[in-house]
């Protein structure tokens, strides 16, 4: 599954059981309302950290690009 970063609305870590060994998922919600559930990571914490960091960096870059655009005269 490939979801362009500009189409990602929300990223949610989900734990089905708070105890150690409980199932852990990552829910990604797209702008069009579709939900994607990812599970079975070798390193859940690393995957979640990288996904959240990438989304934050993308949002910051998009905001910086938008603030640098000047209206045409």
GROMACS .gro file of N, CA and C in nm, residues 24 38-42:
model
   18
   24UNK      N    1  -0.031  -0.476   1.867
   24UNK     CA    2  -0.011  -0.334   1.841
   24UNK      C    3  -0.029  -0.309   1.692
   38UNK      N    4  -0.208  -0.129   0.994
   38UNK     CA    5  -0.082  -0.199   0.972
   38UNK      C    6  -0.043  -0.272   1.100
   39UNK      N    7   0.005  -0.395   1.085
   39UNK     CA    8   0.046  -0.474   1.201
   39UNK      C    9   0.160  -0.567   1.161
   40UNK      N   10   0.218  -0.634   1.259
   40UNK     CA   11   0.322  -0.733   1.232
   40UNK      C   12   0.459  -0.673   1.209
   41UNK      N   13   0.488  -0.559   1.271
   41UNK     CA   14   0.618  -0.495   1.255
   41UNK      C   15   0.725  -0.570   1.332
   42UNK      N   16   0.845  -0.575   1.276
   42UNK     CA   17   0.959  -0.631   1.348
   42UNK      C   18   0.987  -0.540   1.468
   0.00000   0.00000   0.00000
